[in-house]
mmCIF file of N, CA and C in Angstrom:
data_model
loop_
_atom_site.group_PDB
_atom_site.id
_atom_site.type_symbol
_atom_site.label_atom_id
_atom_site.label_comp_id
_atom_site.label_asym_id
_atom_site.label_seq_id
_atom_site.Cartn_x
_atom_site.Cartn_y
_atom_site.Cartn_z
ATOM 1 N N MET A 1 206.436 165.029 120.841
ATOM 2 C CA MET A 1 207.628 164.930 120.837
ATOM 3 C C MET A 1 208.659 165.770 121.194
ATOM 4 N N LEU A 2 208.298 166.992 120.059
ATOM 5 C CA LEU A 2 207.811 168.231 120.027
ATOM 6 C C LEU A 2 208.396 168.926 121.206
ATOM 7 N N ASP A 3 207.588 168.589 122.147
ATOM 8 C CA ASP A 3 208.202 169.469 123.384
ATOM 9 C C ASP A 3 209.055 169.099 124.146
ATOM 10 N N LEU A 4 209.654 167.399 124.069
ATOM 11 C CA LEU A 4 210.401 167.705 124.701
ATOM 12 C C LEU A 4 211.730 167.767 124.210
ATOM 13 N N VAL A 5 211.116 168.219 122.655
ATOM 14 C CA VAL A 5 212.753 168.750 121.521
ATOM 15 C C VAL A 5 213.162 170.065 122.118
ATOM 16 N N LEU A 6 212.134 170.567 122.296
ATOM 17 C CA LEU A 6 211.928 172.204 122.757
ATOM 18 C C LEU A 6 212.499 172.518 123.783
ATOM 19 N N ALA A 7 211.977 171.614 125.020
ATOM 20 C CA ALA A 7 212.371 171.657 126.413
ATOM 21 C C ALA A 7 213.906 171.277 126.646
ATOM 22 N N ILE A 8 214.110 170.266 126.075
ATOM 23 C CA ILE A 8 215.946 170.149 126.124
ATOM 24 C C ILE A 8 216.788 171.459 125.150
ATOM 25 N N LEU A 9 215.959 171.585 124.507
ATOM 26 C CA LEU A 9 217.207 172.352 123.193
ATOM 27 C C LEU A 9 216.709 173.877 124.446
ATOM 28 N N HIS A 10 215.699 174.520 124.832
ATOM 29 C CA HIS A 10 215.590 175.187 125.666
ATOM 30 C C HIS A 10 216.686 175.840 126.726
ATOM 31 N N HIS A 11 216.369 174.233 127.468
ATOM 32 C CA HIS A 11 217.586 173.797 128.805
ATOM 33 C C HIS A 11 218.443 173.775 128.533
ATOM 34 N N LEU A 12 219.352 173.601 127.799
ATOM 35 C CA LEU A 12 220.843 173.265 126.787
ATOM 36 C C LEU A 12 221.071 175.239 126.824
ATOM 37 N N LEU A 13 220.691 175.794 126.014
ATOM 38 C CA LEU A 13 220.963 177.171 125.845
ATOM 39 C C LEU A 13 220.787 177.948 126.606
ATOM 40 N N VAL A 14 219.612 177.731 128.038
ATOM 41 C CA VAL A 14 219.853 178.168 129.301
ATOM 42 C C VAL A 14 221.248 178.573 129.675
ATOM 43 N N PHE A 15 221.641 176.710 129.820
ATOM 44 C CA PHE A 15 222.883 176.779 130.603
ATOM 45 C C PHE A 15 224.227 177.076 129.828
ATOM 46 N N SER A 16 223.872 177.205 128.549
ATOM 47 C CA SER A 16 225.059 178.005 127.230
ATOM 48 C C SER A 16 225.042 179.350 128.082
ATOM 49 N N LEU A 17 224.403 180.132 128.348
ATOM 50 C CA LEU A 17 224.373 181.133 128.520
ATOM 51 C C LEU A 17 225.415 181.576 130.031
ATOM 52 N N ALA A 18 224.635 181.199 130.817
ATOM 53 C CA ALA A 18 224.719 181.104 131.893
ATOM 54 C C ALA A 18 226.739 180.590 132.406
ATOM 55 N N GLY A 19 227.164 179.288 131.108
ATOM 56 C CA GLY A 19 227.977 179.272 130.920
ATOM 57 C C GLY A 19 228.960 180.973 130.268
ATOM 58 N N LEU A 20 228.519 181.012 129.501
ATOM 59 C CA LEU A 20 229.210 182.082 128.186
ATOM 60 C C LEU A 20 229.477 183.603 129.498
ATOM 61 N N LEU A 21 227.914 183.344 130.256
ATOM 62 C CA LEU A 21 228.593 185.264 131.199
ATOM 63 C C LEU A 21 229.185 184.802 131.818
ATOM 64 N N ALA A 22 229.105 183.197 132.662
ATOM 65 C CA ALA A 22 230.453 183.016 133.442
ATOM 66 C C ALA A 22 232.178 183.292 133.403
ATOM 67 N N ALA A 23 232.078 182.884 131.305
ATOM 68 C CA ALA A 23 232.975 183.348 131.275
ATOM 69 C C ALA A 23 233.920 184.615 130.576
ATOM 70 N N GLU A 24 232.550 185.028 130.037
ATOM 71 C CA GLU A 24 232.903 186.542 130.236
ATOM 72 C C GLU A 24 233.471 187.350 131.599
ATOM 73 N N LEU A 25 232.654 186.960 133.011
ATOM 74 C CA LEU A 25 233.338 187.749 134.490
ATOM 75 C C LEU A 25 234.645 187.276 134.150
ATOM 76 N N ALA A 26 234.763 186.392 133.952
ATOM 77 C CA ALA A 26 236.802 185.333 134.410
ATOM 78 C C ALA A 26 237.339 186.292 134.043
ATOM 79 N N LEU A 27 237.003 186.749 132.298
ATOM 80 C CA LEU A 27 238.191 187.213 131.022
ATOM 81 C C LEU A 27 237.822 188.941 131.721
ATOM 82 N N VAL A 28 236.780 189.333 132.118
ATOM 83 C CA VAL A 28 237.030 191.465 132.667
ATOM 84 C C VAL A 28 237.516 190.859 133.414
ATOM 85 N N ARG A 29 238.499 190.959 133.845
ATOM 86 C CA ARG A 29 240.050 191.725 134.682
ATOM 87 C C ARG A 29 240.801 192.442 135.053
ATOM 88 N N PRO A 30 240.926 193.402 135.878
ATOM 89 C CA PRO A 30 242.620 194.356 135.226
ATOM 90 C C PRO A 30 243.319 193.884 134.302
ATOM 91 N N GLY A 31 243.824 194.687 134.200
ATOM 92 C CA GLY A 31 245.199 194.269 132.511
ATOM 93 C C GLY A 31 244.831 193.450 131.538
ATOM 94 N N VAL A 32 243.450 193.455 131.099
ATOM 95 C CA VAL A 32 242.700 191.951 130.494
ATOM 96 C C VAL A 32 243.847 192.948 128.914
ATOM 97 N N GLY A 33 244.123 192.195 128.113
ATOM 98 C CA GLY A 33 244.407 192.334 126.462
ATOM 99 C C GLY A 33 244.590 191.564 125.703
ATOM 100 N N GLY A 34 244.699 192.105 125.312
ATOM 101 C CA GLY A 34 245.355 191.350 124.016
ATOM 102 C C GLY A 34 244.481 190.018 123.217
ATOM 103 N N ALA A 35 244.925 188.595 123.394
ATOM 104 C CA ALA A 35 244.155 187.495 122.896
ATOM 105 C C ALA A 35 242.851 187.764 123.674
ATOM 106 N N ALA A 36 243.508 187.725 124.704
ATOM 107 C CA ALA A 36 241.520 187.680 126.060
ATOM 108 C C ALA A 36 240.545 188.762 125.327
ATOM 109 N N LEU A 37 240.615 189.937 124.938
ATOM 110 C CA LEU A 37 239.769 190.810 124.378
ATOM 111 C C LEU A 37 238.984 190.393 122.981
ATOM 112 N N LYS A 38 240.618 189.605 122.351
ATOM 113 C CA LYS A 38 239.666 188.757 121.376
ATOM 114 C C LYS A 38 238.379 187.493 121.624
ATOM 115 N N THR A 39 238.810 187.410 122.620
ATOM 116 C CA THR A 39 238.316 186.212 122.901
ATOM 117 C C THR A 39 237.096 186.328 124.107
ATOM 118 N N LEU A 40 237.577 187.393 124.831
ATOM 119 C CA LEU A 40 235.841 188.088 125.227
ATOM 120 C C LEU A 40 235.206 188.314 123.695
ATOM 121 N N GLY A 41 235.260 189.238 122.878
ATOM 122 C CA GLY A 41 234.925 189.686 122.240
ATOM 123 C C GLY A 41 233.846 188.376 121.254
ATOM 124 N N GLY A 42 234.163 187.037 121.371
ATOM 125 C CA GLY A 42 234.115 186.504 120.645
ATOM 126 C C GLY A 42 232.779 185.772 121.558
ATOM 127 N N LEU A 43 233.291 185.730 123.033
ATOM 128 C CA LEU A 43 232.176 185.211 124.007
ATOM 129 C C LEU A 43 230.795 185.624 124.185
ATOM 130 N N ASP A 44 231.521 187.374 123.698
ATOM 131 C CA ASP A 44 229.925 187.657 124.381
ATOM 132 C C ASP A 44 228.616 187.951 122.818
ATOM 133 N N ALA A 45 229.395 187.685 120.954
ATOM 134 C CA ALA A 45 228.737 187.451 120.375
ATOM 135 C C ALA A 45 228.185 186.378 120.553
ATOM 136 N N GLY A 46 228.156 185.538 121.000
ATOM 137 C CA GLY A 46 228.063 183.714 121.938
ATOM 138 C C GLY A 46 226.654 184.510 122.277
ATOM 139 N N TYR A 47 227.329 185.307 123.241
ATOM 140 C CA TYR A 47 225.644 184.960 124.859
ATOM 141 C C TYR A 47 224.871 185.715 124.040
ATOM 142 N N GLY A 48 225.054 186.714 123.073
ATOM 143 C CA GLY A 48 224.433 187.172 122.488
ATOM 144 C C GLY A 48 223.577 186.045 121.343
ATOM 145 N N ALA A 49 223.509 185.882 120.584
ATOM 146 C CA ALA A 49 222.945 184.942 119.524
ATOM 147 C C ALA A 49 221.938 183.738 120.323
ATOM 148 N N THR A 50 223.184 183.959 121.487
ATOM 149 C CA THR A 50 222.202 182.709 122.314
ATOM 150 C C THR A 50 221.212 182.971 123.296
ATOM 151 N N ALA A 51 221.324 184.251 123.377
ATOM 152 C CA ALA A 51 219.886 185.056 124.530
ATOM 153 C C ALA A 51 218.854 185.169 123.164
ATOM 154 N N GLY A 52 219.636 185.236 121.968
ATOM 155 C CA GLY A 52 218.376 185.478 120.607
ATOM 156 C C GLY A 52 218.004 183.583 120.314
ATOM 157 N N LEU A 53 218.457 182.837 120.865
ATOM 158 C CA LEU A 53 217.870 181.484 120.830
ATOM 159 C C LEU A 53 217.320 181.242 121.710
ATOM 160 N N ILE A 54 217.365 181.914 122.653
ATOM 161 C CA ILE A 54 216.351 181.207 123.779
ATOM 162 C C ILE A 54 215.030 181.862 123.758
ATOM 163 N N LEU A 55 215.468 183.402 122.867
ATOM 164 C CA LEU A 55 214.112 184.147 122.889
ATOM 165 C C LEU A 55 212.705 182.163 121.639
ATOM 166 N N VAL A 56 213.661 182.345 120.824
ATOM 167 C CA VAL A 56 212.664 181.384 119.787
ATOM 168 C C VAL A 56 212.655 180.637 120.453
ATOM 169 N N VAL A 57 213.196 179.669 121.448
ATOM 170 C CA VAL A 57 213.309 178.153 121.258
ATOM 171 C C VAL A 57 211.958 178.561 122.360
ATOM 172 N N GLY A 58 212.577 179.749 123.534
ATOM 173 C CA GLY A 58 211.381 179.835 124.195
ATOM 174 C C GLY A 58 209.851 179.514 124.119
ATOM 175 N N PHE A 59 210.125 181.164 123.028
ATOM 176 C CA PHE A 59 208.528 180.900 122.524
ATOM 177 C C PHE A 59 207.998 180.375 121.490
ATOM 178 N N ALA A 60 208.344 179.549 121.272
ATOM 179 C CA ALA A 60 208.451 178.150 120.179
ATOM 180 C C ALA A 60 207.201 177.465 121.996
ATOM 181 N N ARG A 61 208.013 176.980 121.860
ATOM 182 C CA ARG A 61 207.894 177.194 123.924
ATOM 183 C C ARG A 61 206.228 176.994 123.951
ATOM 184 N N VAL A 62 205.705 177.449 124.528
ATOM 185 C CA VAL A 62 204.534 178.326 124.346
ATOM 186 C C VAL A 62 203.559 177.918 124.016
ATOM 187 N N PHE A 63 203.590 178.518 122.506
ATOM 188 C CA PHE A 63 203.105 178.413 120.948
ATOM 189 C C PHE A 63 202.597 177.225 120.503
ATOM 190 N N PHE A 64 204.463 175.664 120.494
ATOM 191 C CA PHE A 64 203.399 174.706 120.293
ATOM 192 C C PHE A 64 203.763 173.558 121.143
ATOM 193 N N GLY A 65 204.411 173.681 122.492
ATOM 194 C CA GLY A 65 204.997 172.571 123.369
ATOM 195 C C GLY A 65 203.583 172.321 124.070
ATOM 196 N N GLY A 66 203.146 171.235 124.355
ATOM 197 C CA GLY A 66 202.069 170.937 124.932
ATOM 198 C C GLY A 66 201.581 171.333 125.299
ATOM 199 N N LYS A 67 202.388 172.361 126.700
ATOM 200 C CA LYS A 67 201.607 173.309 127.803
ATOM 201 C C LYS A 67 200.093 173.945 127.663
ATOM 202 N N GLY A 68 201.013 174.825 126.424
ATOM 203 C CA GLY A 68 199.450 175.429 125.858
ATOM 204 C C GLY A 68 200.569 176.752 125.874
ATOM 205 N N ALA A 69 200.207 177.525 125.152
ATOM 206 C CA ALA A 69 199.646 179.070 125.127
ATOM 207 C C ALA A 69 199.334 180.274 126.692
ATOM 208 N N ALA A 70 198.329 179.437 126.599
ATOM 209 C CA ALA A 70 197.044 179.503 127.714
ATOM 210 C C ALA A 70 198.578 179.267 129.349
ATOM 211 N N PHE A 71 198.786 178.630 129.481
ATOM 212 C CA PHE A 71 199.364 177.918 130.530
ATOM 213 C C PHE A 71 200.439 179.170 130.783
ATOM 214 N N TYR A 72 201.358 179.613 129.519
ATOM 215 C CA TYR A 72 202.149 180.216 129.532
ATOM 216 C C TYR A 72 201.498 182.125 130.157
ATOM 217 N N LEU A 73 200.887 182.158 129.355
ATOM 218 C CA LEU A 73 200.578 184.385 128.231
ATOM 219 C C LEU A 73 199.226 184.223 129.631
ATOM 220 N N GLY A 74 198.549 183.331 130.441
ATOM 221 C CA GLY A 74 198.510 183.737 131.441
ATOM 222 C C GLY A 74 198.868 184.194 133.157
ATOM 223 N N ASN A 75 199.844 183.345 133.318
ATOM 224 C CA ASN A 75 200.745 183.684 134.505
ATOM 225 C C ASN A 75 201.857 183.885 135.155
ATOM 226 N N PRO A 76 201.147 184.625 136.019
ATOM 227 C CA PRO A 76 202.348 186.067 136.355
ATOM 228 C C PRO A 76 203.943 186.063 136.210
ATOM 229 N N VAL A 77 203.967 184.233 136.611
ATOM 230 C CA VAL A 77 205.027 183.969 136.987
ATOM 231 C C VAL A 77 206.263 184.086 135.887
ATOM 232 N N PHE A 78 205.516 183.501 134.965
ATOM 233 C CA PHE A 78 206.288 183.401 133.036
ATOM 234 C C PHE A 78 206.590 185.168 132.564
ATOM 235 N N TRP A 79 205.499 185.549 132.957
ATOM 236 C CA TRP A 79 205.897 187.627 132.971
ATOM 237 C C TRP A 79 207.105 187.999 134.132
ATOM 238 N N ALA A 80 206.848 187.497 135.273
ATOM 239 C CA ALA A 80 208.140 187.988 135.955
ATOM 240 C C ALA A 80 209.533 186.986 135.385
ATOM 241 N N LYS A 81 209.457 185.914 135.023
ATOM 242 C CA LYS A 81 210.530 185.330 134.232
ATOM 243 C C LYS A 81 211.304 185.710 133.430
ATOM 244 N N ILE A 82 210.193 186.539 131.768
ATOM 245 C CA ILE A 82 210.578 187.660 130.836
ATOM 246 C C ILE A 82 210.967 188.852 130.834
ATOM 247 N N GLY A 83 210.135 189.169 132.648
ATOM 248 C CA GLY A 83 210.866 190.030 132.992
ATOM 249 C C GLY A 83 211.954 190.734 133.424
ATOM 250 N N ALA A 84 212.919 189.208 134.392
ATOM 251 C CA ALA A 84 213.848 189.159 134.129
ATOM 252 C C ALA A 84 215.158 188.918 132.864
ATOM 253 N N PHE A 85 214.207 188.263 132.483
ATOM 254 C CA PHE A 85 215.166 187.598 130.903
ATOM 255 C C PHE A 85 215.403 189.710 130.487
ATOM 256 N N ALA A 86 214.689 190.264 130.113
ATOM 257 C CA ALA A 86 214.534 191.016 129.382
ATOM 258 C C ALA A 86 215.676 191.926 130.577
ATOM 259 N N VAL A 87 216.008 192.341 131.509
ATOM 260 C CA VAL A 87 216.859 193.487 132.374
ATOM 261 C C VAL A 87 217.936 192.545 132.316
ATOM 262 N N VAL A 88 218.366 190.778 131.980
ATOM 263 C CA VAL A 88 219.309 191.529 132.053
ATOM 264 C C VAL A 88 219.807 191.356 130.452
ATOM 265 N N GLY A 89 219.383 191.506 129.145
ATOM 266 C CA GLY A 89 219.410 191.964 128.631
ATOM 267 C C GLY A 89 219.451 193.438 128.374
ATOM 268 N N LEU A 90 219.291 194.592 128.545
ATOM 269 C CA LEU A 90 219.367 195.311 129.051
ATOM 270 C C LEU A 90 220.729 195.887 129.394
ATOM 271 N N LEU A 91 220.684 195.020 130.829
ATOM 272 C CA LEU A 91 222.049 194.804 131.350
ATOM 273 C C LEU A 91 223.473 195.011 130.755
ATOM 274 N N SER A 92 223.171 193.821 129.767
ATOM 275 C CA SER A 92 224.568 193.311 129.409
ATOM 276 C C SER A 92 224.738 193.883 128.135
ATOM 277 N N ILE A 93 223.412 195.028 127.611
ATOM 278 C CA ILE A 93 224.212 196.236 127.213
ATOM 279 C C ILE A 93 225.674 196.672 126.589
ATOM 280 N N ALA A 94 225.773 197.539 128.315
ATOM 281 C CA ALA A 94 226.625 198.658 128.674
ATOM 282 C C ALA A 94 228.058 197.441 128.306
ATOM 283 N N PRO A 95 228.308 196.220 128.908
ATOM 284 C CA PRO A 95 229.927 195.808 128.810
ATOM 285 C C PRO A 95 229.489 194.914 127.178
ATOM 286 N N THR A 96 228.495 194.993 126.280
ATOM 287 C CA THR A 96 229.636 195.048 124.982
ATOM 288 C C THR A 96 229.843 196.093 124.192
ATOM 289 N N VAL A 97 229.416 197.359 124.440
ATOM 290 C CA VAL A 97 229.569 197.968 124.566
ATOM 291 C C VAL A 97 231.324 198.266 124.971
ATOM 292 N N LEU A 98 231.258 198.153 125.759
ATOM 293 C CA LEU A 98 232.632 198.781 126.389
ATOM 294 C C LEU A 98 233.587 197.585 125.257
ATOM 295 N N ILE A 99 233.305 196.592 125.542
ATOM 296 C CA ILE A 99 234.289 195.408 124.590
ATOM 297 C C ILE A 99 233.783 195.417 123.337
ATOM 298 N N LEU A 100 233.198 195.822 123.011
ATOM 299 C CA LEU A 100 233.279 196.336 121.422
ATOM 300 C C LEU A 100 234.500 197.616 121.116
ATOM 301 N N ARG A 101 234.478 198.324 122.529
ATOM 302 C CA ARG A 101 235.128 200.118 122.175
ATOM 303 C C ARG A 101 236.505 199.482 122.313
ATOM 304 N N TRP A 102 236.763 198.293 123.543
ATOM 305 C CA TRP A 102 237.950 198.003 123.854
ATOM 306 C C TRP A 102 238.990 196.849 122.719
ATOM 307 N N ARG A 103 237.795 196.244 122.091
ATOM 308 C CA ARG A 103 238.564 195.597 121.294
ATOM 309 C C ARG A 103 238.628 196.375 119.252
ATOM 310 N N LYS A 104 238.215 197.328 119.133
ATOM 311 C CA LYS A 104 238.540 198.164 118.915
ATOM 312 C C LYS A 104 240.405 198.426 118.949
ATOM 313 N N ARG A 105 239.640 199.696 120.583
ATOM 314 C CA ARG A 105 241.166 200.189 120.327
ATOM 315 C C ARG A 105 242.213 199.681 120.628
ATOM 316 N N ALA A 106 242.387 197.680 120.165
ATOM 317 C CA ALA A 106 243.075 197.108 120.746
ATOM 318 C C ALA A 106 243.912 197.065 118.893
ATOM 319 N N LYS A 107 242.679 196.918 118.131
ATOM 320 C CA LYS A 107 242.914 196.548 116.290
ATOM 321 C C LYS A 107 244.080 197.899 116.816
ATOM 322 N N ALA A 108 243.774 199.000 117.056
ATOM 323 C CA ALA A 108 244.895 200.380 117.076
ATOM 324 C C ALA A 108 246.021 200.247 117.272
ATOM 325 N N GLU A 109 246.110 199.989 118.985
ATOM 326 C CA GLU A 109 247.310 199.702 119.674
ATOM 327 C C GLU A 109 247.466 198.374 120.472
ATOM 328 N N ALA A 110 248.323 197.755 119.609
ATOM 329 C CA ALA A 110 248.727 196.288 120.156
ATOM 330 C C ALA A 110 248.524 196.238 121.708
ATOM 331 N N ASP A 111 249.258 197.019 122.606
ATOM 332 C CA ASP A 111 250.010 197.165 123.765
ATOM 333 C C ASP A 111 248.660 197.897 124.498
ATOM 334 N N PHE A 112 247.034 197.293 124.141
ATOM 335 C CA PHE A 112 245.996 198.229 125.074
ATOM 336 C C PHE A 112 245.333 197.097 126.421
ATOM 337 N N THR A 113 245.567 197.843 127.719
ATOM 338 C CA THR A 113 244.379 197.471 128.148
ATOM 339 C C THR A 113 243.096 198.239 128.227
ATOM 340 N N PRO A 114 242.858 198.000 128.615
ATOM 341 C CA PRO A 114 241.336 198.701 128.717
ATOM 342 C C PRO A 114 241.656 200.083 130.545
ATOM 343 N N PRO A 115 240.872 200.661 130.915
ATOM 344 C CA PRO A 115 241.811 201.401 131.594
ATOM 345 C C PRO A 115 240.556 200.857 133.063
ATOM 346 N N ALA A 116 241.513 200.541 134.460
ATOM 347 C CA ALA A 116 240.818 200.178 135.441
ATOM 348 C C ALA A 116 239.481 200.292 135.486
ATOM 349 N N GLY A 117 238.913 200.961 135.789
ATOM 350 C CA GLY A 117 237.897 201.973 135.852
ATOM 351 C C GLY A 117 236.688 201.328 135.133
ATOM 352 N N GLU A 118 237.206 200.988 133.665
ATOM 353 C CA GLU A 118 235.963 201.054 133.493
ATOM 354 C C GLU A 118 235.891 199.322 133.555
ATOM 355 N N VAL A 119 236.508 198.893 133.580
ATOM 356 C CA VAL A 119 236.895 197.102 134.053
ATOM 357 C C VAL A 119 235.984 196.501 135.429
ATOM 358 N N ALA A 120 236.179 197.667 135.634
ATOM 359 C CA ALA A 120 235.026 197.856 137.406
ATOM 360 C C ALA A 120 233.899 198.660 137.221
ATOM 361 N N ALA A 121 233.378 199.085 136.257
ATOM 362 C CA ALA A 121 232.091 199.199 135.665
ATOM 363 C C ALA A 121 231.582 197.803 134.918
ATOM 364 N N ALA A 122 232.752 197.484 134.311
ATOM 365 C CA ALA A 122 231.980 195.574 133.381
ATOM 366 C C ALA A 122 231.813 194.283 134.222
ATOM 367 N N ARG A 123 232.405 194.850 135.562
ATOM 368 C CA ARG A 123 232.530 193.658 136.475
ATOM 369 C C ARG A 123 231.244 193.953 137.358
ATOM 370 N N ARG A 124 230.633 195.055 137.332
ATOM 371 C CA ARG A 124 230.086 194.987 138.509
ATOM 372 C C ARG A 124 228.420 194.965 137.531
ATOM 373 N N VAL A 125 228.265 195.278 136.141
ATOM 374 C CA VAL A 125 227.510 194.817 135.216
ATOM 375 C C VAL A 125 227.204 193.741 135.844
ATOM 376 N N LEU A 126 228.506 193.133 135.266
ATOM 377 C CA LEU A 126 227.983 191.164 135.042
ATOM 378 C C LEU A 126 227.311 190.967 136.104
ATOM 379 N N LEU A 127 228.041 191.590 137.312
ATOM 380 C CA LEU A 127 228.038 190.909 138.256
ATOM 381 C C LEU A 127 226.356 190.820 138.803
ATOM 382 N N LEU A 128 225.923 192.368 138.474
ATOM 383 C CA LEU A 128 224.185 192.774 138.158
ATOM 384 C C LEU A 128 223.781 191.394 137.465
ATOM 385 N N GLU A 129 224.166 191.254 136.355
ATOM 386 C CA GLU A 129 223.126 189.969 135.671
ATOM 387 C C GLU A 129 223.141 188.928 136.115
ATOM 388 N N VAL A 130 224.568 188.773 136.204
ATOM 389 C CA VAL A 130 224.328 187.205 137.309
ATOM 390 C C VAL A 130 223.500 186.839 138.225
ATOM 391 N N LEU A 131 223.073 187.786 138.996
ATOM 392 C CA LEU A 131 222.436 188.241 140.027
ATOM 393 C C LEU A 131 220.368 187.927 139.721
ATOM 394 N N VAL A 132 220.705 188.556 139.200
ATOM 395 C CA VAL A 132 219.467 188.428 138.004
ATOM 396 C C VAL A 132 218.758 187.636 136.826
ATOM 397 N N PHE A 133 219.920 186.930 136.707
ATOM 398 C CA PHE A 133 219.942 185.777 135.855
ATOM 399 C C PHE A 133 219.379 184.726 137.345
ATOM 400 N N ALA A 134 220.114 184.601 137.852
ATOM 401 C CA ALA A 134 219.884 183.585 138.642
ATOM 402 C C ALA A 134 218.237 183.555 139.543
ATOM 403 N N LEU A 135 217.984 184.712 139.413
ATOM 404 C CA LEU A 135 215.900 184.372 139.171
ATOM 405 C C LEU A 135 215.426 183.655 138.190
ATOM 406 N N ILE A 136 215.735 183.565 136.986
ATOM 407 C CA ILE A 136 215.067 183.444 135.714
ATOM 408 C C ILE A 136 215.107 181.490 136.497
ATOM 409 N N PRO A 137 216.004 180.742 136.308
ATOM 410 C CA PRO A 137 215.354 179.043 136.353
ATOM 411 C C PRO A 137 215.143 179.268 138.507
ATOM 412 N N ALA A 138 214.824 180.003 138.654
ATOM 413 C CA ALA A 138 213.980 180.066 140.358
ATOM 414 C C ALA A 138 212.122 179.937 140.161
ATOM 415 N N LEU A 139 212.024 180.958 138.947
ATOM 416 C CA LEU A 139 210.722 181.281 138.362
ATOM 417 C C LEU A 139 210.116 180.417 137.732
ATOM 418 N N ALA A 140 211.292 180.120 136.358
ATOM 419 C CA ALA A 140 210.957 178.845 136.022
ATOM 420 C C ALA A 140 210.401 177.533 136.776
ATOM 421 N N ALA A 141 211.175 177.106 137.962
ATOM 422 C CA ALA A 141 210.926 176.208 138.753
ATOM 423 C C ALA A 141 209.331 176.028 139.410
ATOM 424 N N ALA A 142 209.525 176.821 139.576
ATOM 425 C CA ALA A 142 207.911 177.900 140.911
ATOM 426 C C ALA A 142 207.010 177.748 139.130
ATOM 427 N N MET A 143 207.054 178.314 138.143
ATOM 428 C CA MET A 143 205.909 178.299 137.028
ATOM 429 C C MET A 143 206.056 176.650 136.878
ATOM 430 N N ALA A 144 206.526 175.549 136.905
ATOM 431 C CA ALA A 144 206.699 174.101 136.482
ATOM 432 C C ALA A 144 205.749 173.879 137.622
ATOM 433 N N ARG A 145 206.089 174.552 138.555
ATOM 434 C CA ARG A 145 205.529 173.277 139.849
ATOM 435 C C ARG A 145 203.438 174.205 140.185
ATOM 436 N N GLY A 146 202.781 175.063 138.806
ATOM 437 C CA GLY A 146 201.916 175.797 139.151
ATOM 438 C C GLY A 146 201.672 176.891 139.337
ATOM 439 N N TYR A 147 202.787 177.570 140.378
ATOM 440 C CA TYR A 147 202.969 178.866 140.165
ATOM 441 C C TYR A 147 202.147 180.255 139.837
ATOM 442 N N GLY A 148 201.434 180.688 140.937
ATOM 443 C CA GLY A 148 201.223 181.883 139.265
ATOM 444 C C GLY A 148 199.692 181.529 139.140
ATOM 445 N N LEU A 149 199.341 179.894 138.771
ATOM 446 C CA LEU A 149 198.399 180.391 137.795
ATOM 447 C C LEU A 149 196.705 180.647 138.690
#
């Protein structure tokens, strides 16, 4: 039963992370400001928290799940999946820093809108995150079918 609960939680968290990433991408547009910046900050915080929970639940699956740690730890596809997740995490740092900076400025300046160049840079990184993120379920599906063993 624990294996099932962990699998369900893991999948729900991954889908949630995808939704949060899509919502951030939708909000990071030229002219974003005001309440949208506050919402963006909340989404980004939720994104970070969800990513952390994915790691906790994912590693719980590795060590307490039905397949056992040997299934995962010896599988290069698993490590590619972890690597892709790490790349997404590293990529997310730059947009997070920008969002924090924007929110700080917006608190000080009521009519603040982020510079177009910064918004464009954040969008590029978010799109790259989406592309790398797409590898994760593909690698998970391959791993579940025994690839890499």
